[in-house]
XYZ file of C-alpha atoms in Angstrom:
597
model
C 63.496 123.250 88.594
C 65.537 121.839 85.720
C 68.110 119.164 86.423
C 70.755 121.158 84.523
C 70.402 123.979 87.105
C 71.391 121.692 89.911
C 74.839 122.332 91.365
C 77.619 119.867 90.770
C 77.545 119.054 94.526
C 73.859 118.259 94.285
C 74.387 116.075 91.203
C 77.206 114.134 92.809
C 75.209 113.743 96.045
C 72.152 112.563 94.042
C 74.220 110.142 91.970
C 76.031 108.630 94.993
C 72.698 108.488 96.894
C 71.150 106.583 93.934
C 74.102 104.202 93.962
C 73.827 103.702 97.700
C 70.042 103.106 97.370
C 70.574 100.575 94.558
C 73.253 98.877 96.638
C 71.002 98.720 99.684
C 68.160 97.236 97.592
C 70.520 94.812 96.016
C 71.824 93.937 99.456
C 68.352 93.543 100.952
C 67.261 91.230 98.071
C 70.397 89.225 98.423
C 69.933 88.957 102.199
C 66.309 87.941 101.828
C 67.192 85.203 99.348
C 70.052 84.125 101.545
C 67.643 83.818 104.396
C 65.307 81.669 102.320
C 68.205 79.417 101.308
C 69.196 79.204 104.973
C 65.624 78.286 105.974
C 65.623 75.480 103.446
C 69.043 74.354 104.616
C 67.976 74.465 108.213
C 64.867 72.408 107.304
C 66.950 69.827 105.600
C 69.467 69.753 108.478
C 67.066 69.823 111.408
C 64.182 67.787 109.938
C 64.931 65.521 107.044
C 68.458 64.644 107.945
C 67.513 63.545 111.554
C 64.586 61.631 110.124
C 66.827 59.771 107.630
C 69.390 59.154 110.392
C 66.654 57.929 112.742
C 65.359 55.402 110.182
C 68.809 54.262 109.389
C 69.649 53.828 113.040
C 66.282 52.059 113.673
C 67.084 49.581 110.905
C 70.485 48.918 112.381
C 69.035 48.482 115.883
C 66.447 45.880 114.590
C 69.207 43.960 112.899
C 71.107 43.883 116.164
C 67.999 42.599 117.937
C 67.720 39.974 115.186
C 71.359 38.860 115.846
C 70.650 38.473 119.524
C 67.530 36.320 118.623
C 69.676 34.199 116.347
C 71.899 33.313 119.322
C 68.993 32.221 121.614
C 68.543 28.675 120.259
C 72.118 27.930 121.224
C 71.679 29.078 124.888
C 71.786 26.236 127.411
C 72.532 27.776 130.810
C 70.570 30.207 132.927
C 73.446 32.666 133.034
C 73.809 32.752 129.287
C 70.044 33.064 128.958
C 69.954 36.032 131.321
C 72.833 37.666 129.515
C 71.051 37.270 126.241
C 67.829 38.672 127.717
C 69.783 41.726 129.005
C 71.194 42.327 125.518
C 67.785 41.902 123.986
C 66.336 44.449 126.496
C 69.111 46.933 125.625
C 68.560 46.581 121.845
C 64.838 46.914 122.333
C 65.347 50.102 124.241
C 67.490 51.416 121.362
C 64.690 50.520 118.968
C 62.168 52.492 120.948
C 64.496 55.536 121.253
C 65.098 55.662 117.459
C 61.270 55.337 116.897
C 60.739 58.271 119.080
C 63.472 60.229 117.230
C 61.809 59.505 113.918
C 58.436 60.551 115.271
C 59.874 63.904 116.533
C 61.781 64.513 113.258
C 59.056 63.617 110.771
C 56.135 65.590 112.310
C 53.666 64.939 109.454
C 50.450 63.104 108.918
C 51.822 60.797 106.268
C 54.785 59.960 108.436
C 52.511 59.345 111.459
C 50.388 56.893 109.443
C 53.473 55.136 108.139
C 54.914 55.036 111.661
C 51.684 53.620 113.027
C 51.780 50.774 110.378
C 55.389 50.118 111.299
C 54.542 49.945 115.004
C 51.763 47.541 114.374
C 54.180 45.259 112.476
C 56.708 45.757 115.192
C 54.275 44.844 117.961
C 53.455 41.701 116.020
C 57.132 40.994 115.699
C 57.550 41.550 119.491
C 54.662 39.144 120.183
C 56.310 36.491 117.953
C 59.591 37.030 119.840
C 57.842 36.588 123.126
C 56.612 33.231 121.934
C 60.240 32.275 121.158
C 61.326 33.471 124.582
C 58.689 31.222 126.221
C 60.052 28.268 124.309
C 63.619 29.181 125.284
C 62.607 29.666 128.916
C 61.201 26.159 129.123
C 64.176 24.728 127.417
C 66.635 26.420 129.823
C 64.619 25.452 132.870
C 64.447 21.812 131.744
C 68.185 21.803 131.182
C 68.783 23.326 134.654
C 66.427 20.911 136.329
C 67.151 17.671 134.541
C 70.499 18.444 133.015
C 69.247 17.369 129.584
C 67.983 19.344 126.542
C 64.618 18.503 125.280
C 65.074 17.956 121.543
C 61.458 18.643 120.701
C 61.536 22.093 122.427
C 64.845 22.862 120.781
C 63.527 21.942 117.385
C 60.316 23.838 118.071
C 62.387 26.978 119.001
C 64.480 26.679 115.877
C 61.457 26.175 113.668
C 59.646 29.129 115.235
C 62.721 31.375 114.746
C 63.047 30.395 111.133
C 59.344 30.543 110.522
C 56.843 32.854 112.178
C 59.438 35.088 113.766
C 61.302 35.608 110.546
C 58.073 36.373 108.753
C 57.176 38.930 111.342
C 60.605 40.552 110.985
C 60.301 40.670 107.176
C 57.104 42.626 107.560
C 58.934 45.040 109.897
C 61.660 45.477 107.289
C 59.046 46.251 104.665
C 57.732 49.131 106.757
C 61.343 50.281 107.459
C 62.019 50.358 103.713
C 58.809 52.371 103.199
C 60.044 54.884 105.795
C 63.415 55.100 104.083
C 61.753 55.776 100.700
C 59.501 58.377 102.249
C 62.589 60.131 103.733
C 64.334 59.976 100.352
C 61.368 61.589 98.614
C 61.119 64.366 101.320
C 64.857 64.985 101.065
C 64.708 65.306 97.270
C 61.763 67.682 97.578
C 63.743 69.812 100.162
C 66.777 69.840 97.878
C 64.624 70.885 94.905
C 63.214 73.760 97.050
C 66.716 74.881 97.953
C 67.791 74.770 94.363
C 64.718 76.726 93.327
C 65.345 79.373 96.056
C 68.956 79.611 94.908
C 67.975 80.102 91.260
C 65.411 82.735 92.157
C 67.980 84.540 94.298
C 70.497 84.460 91.427
C 67.914 85.915 89.034
C 66.809 88.677 91.401
C 70.395 89.633 92.288
C 71.468 89.586 88.663
C 68.515 91.816 87.592
C 69.229 94.203 90.444
C 72.936 94.282 89.688
C 72.224 94.996 85.979
C 69.790 97.746 86.967
C 72.371 99.268 89.287
C 75.043 99.195 86.625
C 72.699 100.748 84.037
C 71.500 103.489 86.335
C 75.022 104.183 87.673
C 76.395 104.394 84.087
C 73.554 106.789 83.112
C 74.166 108.982 86.157
C 77.915 109.043 85.518
C 77.389 109.853 81.824
C 74.954 112.700 82.736
C 77.354 114.191 85.363
C 80.361 113.900 83.028
C 78.360 115.546 80.170
C 77.228 118.362 82.508
C 80.890 119.030 83.420
C 82.844 118.319 80.178
C 80.660 120.266 77.787
C 80.704 123.590 79.639
C 84.478 123.062 80.355
C 85.141 122.515 76.727
C 83.132 125.663 75.898
C 85.093 127.587 78.556
C 88.392 126.362 77.079
C 87.384 127.348 73.532
C 86.392 130.818 74.640
C 89.577 131.230 76.725
C 91.675 130.159 73.712
C 89.811 132.720 71.587
C 90.580 135.419 74.171
C 94.197 134.277 74.176
C 94.232 134.754 70.443
C 92.740 138.365 70.845
C 89.240 137.436 69.551
C 86.708 139.057 71.801
C 83.742 138.858 69.394
C 82.618 135.367 70.400
C 79.938 135.478 73.152
C 79.617 132.772 75.799
C 76.034 131.329 75.961
C 75.037 130.178 79.481
C 72.357 127.492 79.703
C 72.598 126.354 83.310
C 73.004 127.914 86.707
C 75.317 125.356 88.293
C 78.950 125.902 89.083
C 79.950 125.439 85.402
C 77.199 127.896 84.477
C 78.519 130.388 87.005
C 82.003 129.864 85.520
C 80.716 130.541 81.979
C 78.866 133.594 83.237
C 82.018 134.967 84.866
C 83.874 134.201 81.642
C 81.349 136.246 79.652
C 81.582 139.069 82.139
C 85.357 139.046 81.835
C 85.156 139.087 78.034
C 82.813 142.052 78.082
C 84.941 144.086 80.487
C 88.100 143.123 78.614
C 86.595 144.401 75.376
C 85.769 147.716 77.167
C 89.266 147.964 78.553
C 90.873 147.259 75.122
C 88.692 149.983 73.621
C 89.779 152.468 76.212
C 93.382 151.477 75.803
C 93.106 152.022 72.018
C 91.604 155.481 72.503
C 94.349 156.502 74.978
C 96.997 155.090 72.641
C 95.736 157.486 69.970
C 96.272 160.363 72.334
C 99.739 159.042 73.114
C 100.490 158.904 69.394
C 99.525 162.592 69.000
C 101.766 163.618 71.768
C 104.487 161.501 70.403
C 104.221 163.283 67.059
C 104.728 166.582 68.684
C 107.773 165.229 70.515
C 109.018 164.047 67.127
C 108.725 167.520 65.605
C 110.651 169.028 68.506
C 113.247 166.323 68.193
C 113.646 167.164 64.458
C 114.417 170.744 65.327
C 116.808 169.503 67.933
C 118.485 167.296 65.390
C 119.048 170.240 62.975
C 120.622 172.313 65.668
C 122.700 169.441 66.897
C 124.368 169.261 63.484
C 126.188 172.510 64.293
C 127.347 170.958 67.539
C 128.426 167.894 65.537
C 130.775 170.109 63.398
C 132.355 171.487 66.531
C 132.702 167.972 67.849
C 134.402 167.004 64.651
C 137.001 169.591 65.274
C 137.338 168.477 68.795
C 137.672 164.954 67.505
C 140.425 166.012 65.158
C 142.339 167.740 67.917
C 141.759 164.742 70.220
C 142.991 162.474 67.411
C 146.214 164.440 67.121
C 146.516 164.525 70.862
C 145.826 160.789 71.001
C 148.444 160.158 68.336
C 151.040 162.152 70.310
C 150.102 160.401 73.524
C 150.277 157.076 71.783
C 153.735 157.944 70.447
C 154.817 158.984 73.859
C 153.509 155.779 75.234
C 155.384 153.823 72.521
C 158.561 155.666 73.443
C 158.074 155.094 76.994
C 157.560 151.347 76.405
C 160.709 151.318 74.271
C 162.622 153.178 76.916
C 161.341 150.664 79.499
C 162.364 147.808 77.248
C 165.819 149.315 76.805
C 166.220 149.794 80.526
C 165.258 146.165 81.059
C 167.753 145.068 78.503
C 170.407 147.249 80.155
C 169.714 145.738 83.490
C 169.799 142.289 82.007
C 173.181 143.040 80.339
C 174.607 144.415 83.488
C 173.464 141.332 85.347
C 175.038 139.148 82.758
C 178.306 141.080 83.072
C 178.191 140.743 86.823
C 177.574 136.950 86.547
C 180.365 136.700 83.959
C 182.775 138.439 86.367
C 181.723 136.163 89.173
C 182.125 133.113 87.016
C 185.556 134.300 86.023
C 186.542 134.730 89.684
C 185.308 131.203 90.556
C 187.196 129.832 87.536
C 190.392 131.481 88.719
C 189.896 129.946 92.118
C 189.400 126.557 90.598
C 192.588 127.034 88.713
C 194.429 127.765 91.925
C 192.843 124.711 93.600
C 193.912 122.555 90.722
C 197.464 123.897 91.073
C 197.511 122.850 94.654
C 196.229 119.402 93.741
C 199.011 119.140 91.156
C 201.635 120.012 93.681
C 200.267 117.239 96.041
C 200.160 114.723 93.287
C 203.681 115.555 92.187
C 204.822 115.129 95.796
C 203.290 111.702 95.969
C 204.852 110.793 92.678
C 208.270 111.884 94.046
C 207.768 109.787 97.193
C 206.700 106.770 95.274
C 209.656 107.082 92.923
C 212.033 107.343 95.829
C 210.635 104.271 97.503
C 210.788 102.506 94.195
C 214.394 103.169 93.803
C 215.154 101.896 97.382
C 213.195 98.738 96.906
C 214.738 98.024 93.531
C 218.203 98.484 95.125
C 217.358 96.242 98.067
C 216.009 93.625 95.752
C 219.069 93.570 93.570
C 221.361 93.222 96.649
C 219.332 90.471 98.248
C 218.937 88.578 95.073
C 222.668 88.591 94.465
C 223.426 87.260 97.943
C 220.788 84.539 98.119
C 221.337 82.915 94.859
C 218.932 80.034 94.481
C 217.324 81.021 97.784
C 216.651 84.480 96.509
C 213.507 83.550 94.802
C 211.506 85.296 97.477
C 212.964 88.459 96.289
C 211.234 87.830 93.039
C 208.060 88.930 94.849
C 209.703 92.093 95.866
C 210.708 92.690 92.312
C 207.064 92.300 91.257
C 205.965 94.756 93.882
C 208.554 97.125 92.561
C 207.254 96.729 89.078
C 203.601 97.292 90.329
C 204.728 100.311 92.139
C 206.472 101.538 89.084
C 203.184 101.027 87.212
C 201.251 103.122 89.728
C 203.804 105.801 89.359
C 203.188 105.761 85.587
C 199.374 106.076 86.133
C 199.865 108.952 88.489
C 201.942 110.682 85.961
C 199.067 110.349 83.448
C 196.675 111.839 85.958
C 199.032 114.736 86.477
C 199.102 115.328 82.873
C 195.219 115.273 82.652
C 194.928 117.673 85.501
C 197.287 119.920 83.885
C 195.345 119.876 80.623
C 192.079 120.618 82.513
C 193.661 123.529 84.218
C 194.750 124.855 80.860
C 191.130 124.563 79.587
C 189.747 126.362 82.598
C 192.263 129.171 82.198
C 191.128 129.553 78.616
C 187.423 129.634 79.678
C 188.189 132.277 82.325
C 189.829 134.440 79.669
C 186.788 134.147 77.425
C 184.371 135.031 80.279
C 186.390 138.093 81.034
C 186.071 139.175 77.429
C 182.309 138.695 77.535
C 182.134 140.835 80.538
C 183.874 143.529 78.700
C 181.418 143.346 75.877
C 178.456 143.514 78.337
C 179.801 146.665 79.798
C 180.015 148.170 76.344
C 176.410 147.362 75.608
C 175.355 148.868 78.840
C 176.915 152.195 77.825
C 175.223 152.062 74.489
C 171.844 151.453 76.136
C 172.311 154.418 78.397
C 172.870 156.607 75.320
C 169.623 155.387 73.698
C 167.629 156.047 76.864
C 168.877 159.608 76.771
C 167.705 160.005 73.138
C 164.185 158.677 74.005
C 163.815 161.076 76.893
C 164.390 163.908 74.468
C 161.754 162.635 72.100
C 159.287 162.365 75.015
C 159.900 166.014 75.820
C 159.159 167.086 72.286
C 155.936 165.053 72.251
C 154.831 166.742 75.492
C 155.138 170.092 73.769
C 152.814 168.915 71.006
C 150.341 167.637 73.558
C 150.101 171.110 75.144
C 149.287 172.698 71.763
C 146.550 170.069 71.230
C 144.985 170.759 74.683
C 144.755 174.495 73.698
C 142.771 173.562 70.572
C 140.415 171.425 72.614
C 139.619 174.355 74.891
C 138.690 176.546 71.920
C 136.434 173.831 70.503
C 134.651 173.429 73.896
C 134.036 177.233 73.931
C 132.235 176.935 70.588
C 130.289 173.896 71.886
C 128.897 176.048 74.718
C 126.945 178.238 72.373
C 125.196 175.353 70.632
C 124.448 173.858 73.999
C 122.374 176.863 75.027
C 120.059 176.322 72.049
C 119.836 172.671 72.794
C 118.601 173.541 76.335
C 115.471 175.171 74.948
C 114.737 172.115 72.894
C 115.154 170.062 76.011
C 112.489 172.109 77.781
C 110.084 171.505 74.818
C 110.831 167.767 74.936
C 110.245 167.732 78.724
C 106.807 169.373 78.249
C 105.801 166.812 75.649
C 107.247 164.046 77.868
C 105.063 165.323 80.697
C 101.939 165.212 78.580
C 102.916 161.730 77.364
C 103.457 160.644 80.905
C 100.012 161.883 81.961
C 98.280 159.971 79.156
C 100.413 156.931 79.989
C 99.059 157.074 83.577
C 95.550 157.137 82.320
C 96.400 154.198 80.092
C 97.781 152.226 83.077
C 94.686 153.092 85.107
C 92.469 151.737 82.298
C 94.308 148.391 82.017
C 94.541 147.856 85.765
C 91.112 146.152 85.597
C 92.604 143.224 83.695
C 96.092 141.876 83.088
C 97.119 141.549 79.477
C 100.195 139.882 78.105
C 102.502 141.633 75.691
C 101.264 141.488 72.060
C 97.610 141.057 73.007
C 95.162 142.578 70.542
C 91.394 142.939 70.388
C 89.046 142.879 67.334
C 86.805 145.750 68.652
C 86.500 149.305 67.209
C 88.061 152.052 69.222
C 85.959 154.563 71.065
C 86.629 158.092 72.475
C 85.300 159.785 75.503
C 85.056 163.306 76.856
C 87.868 162.719 79.272
C 90.140 161.524 76.497
C 89.454 164.775 74.507
C 90.230 166.875 77.488
C 93.443 164.904 78.115
C 94.600 165.594 74.504
C 93.796 169.308 74.932
C 95.776 169.473 78.118
C 98.668 167.630 76.428
C 98.820 170.173 73.599
C 99.083 173.319 75.777
C 102.470 172.659 77.435
C 103.923 171.612 74.088
C 102.951 174.930 72.456
C 104.417 176.826 75.432
C 107.633 174.868 75.130
C 107.829 175.653 71.408
C 107.545 179.422 72.111
C 110.217 179.242 74.774
C 112.447 177.356 72.323
C 111.940 180.106 69.663
C 112.846 182.865 72.153
C 115.983 180.984 73.257
C 116.993 180.430 69.652
C 116.647 184.163 68.838
C 118.657 185.051 71.921
C 121.575 182.779 71.037
C 121.843 183.221 67.306
C 124.375 186.029 67.741
C 126.735 183.689 69.537
C 126.868 180.905 66.880
C 129.176 180.851 63.794
C 129.896 178.090 61.291
C 133.294 176.799 60.605
C 136.129 176.510 63.001
C 135.476 177.324 66.724
C 136.574 180.770 68.112
C 138.326 181.573 71.233
C 136.052 182.107 74.302
C 136.887 184.741 76.921
C 138.491 183.499 80.144
C 135.592 184.704 82.250
C 133.232 182.458 80.305
C 135.393 179.426 81.208
C 135.536 180.274 84.860
C 131.834 181.016 85.350
C 129.419 179.132 83.045
C 126.112 180.693 82.276
C 122.740 179.208 83.325
C 122.309 177.505 79.957
C 125.371 175.429 80.532
C 124.167 174.468 84.006
C 120.820 173.439 82.650
C 122.464 171.310 79.974
C 124.765 169.646 82.554
C 121.675 168.941 84.740
C 119.895 167.413 81.770
């Protein structure tokens, strides 16, 4: 089975399975190398690091033992000696514990040999220390017994500490240094092993990662190519179909989903080509039927010319009638306008009369005000005279003391001034009244003119009504002419009915072929303007359809000829003739058919 025939689902599953497998292998390799690194790290942590720490602690413990030994020559009392011995015992216990820890951590033949050499030197060192302890025991006992320190014993202890004991400790330190160097070598070897394991893991993981990337890229490129190339081919073929080119076949080279799509596209193209061929064949039949319809329509056109002449006469009569009606409408509008103007004029006259009445009332009111003001002026003048008389009398009597009457005299003069102002106001009011009277007279005159215009407008309305009556008479005559033209139009209509039957038969044939055309294109949907570059083909059914389409057309032509011969005696060129009244009241079947049409 070829890989190109695999389904897209299988290809994707295979590609992802390959990626998962590569990822698992990469993960297993990485885990294995991480395990090796961890083993090396555990070895360093659990073996070499405790060994190094044990040797370091052992060296420190021996140094502490050495410090206790250094204090022994200065001990004099039994209590201090016992305390020093207890410390020495504790330090010695620590040394043994660290030796055991090193023995457990090292666990090798070389380390055991080195440890045995160290223990031998340490035993010699312990024996030398025991000799020092014997000397110190004698020195302390003598001091306790006699209360004096034996200088010989003291010097012997000091010499032994600085001599044989120091030499024994130096040999122990040499073995300790050997153990430390051995630990350093083993630690370096362990680190080198860890480094080697890390580099090996890095190389293996890098190689697996590169292999995974290469295989994944190859699988992705293969899948993309298996999808994009058929898709591009399908797009090109669909674009060709959209342009109307059905001559380009679709070559299928695989059986996956894209191959099935291309196969379906090729099937669609083949069926579309067949449909387009059938459509073209049926379209030729439609063209033949349409040609027959066109011939019948030409005959209908020639006969319709006679009807057109009658319609011209009707149009002329209607034009005259329309002119008369238009004139009547103009007159009616003018009459309406005149009536509106008349009403407006009458309203203005009424308003003028009302204004004149109000003006007269204002004049009367002003007259009353004038009377009141004149009364006030008279009263003031009377009081002024009295005050002036009193002032003169009092001033004469008082002499020098009559100065107060000067005030009275001023008041009199002020009052006289007010009297003068009032007189001026009276004059102004009188002048205003005179103007209002003149305005009232003018308004009355305008009212008279308005009434005269109303009378004239009424006369014009009467004249227009007469003109409307005359126009109505002309309209009646025009209506009579329209009736005569309609009678002539009836004869032509009968012949048109026969042509309508012929057109109906041809339309039925055309409809039948159109239905067959629709049934042919129901297999596939086409947009408007679609074309196909395939030759047309004809079938037996198409020939039979064309034969059936011609039969009703010939029958309709024969019926049209008979109807034309039957109606020729009723047609006449020129002006239309009068039709009998019975014809108008009961139209013949030809007219009914035309109305239904």
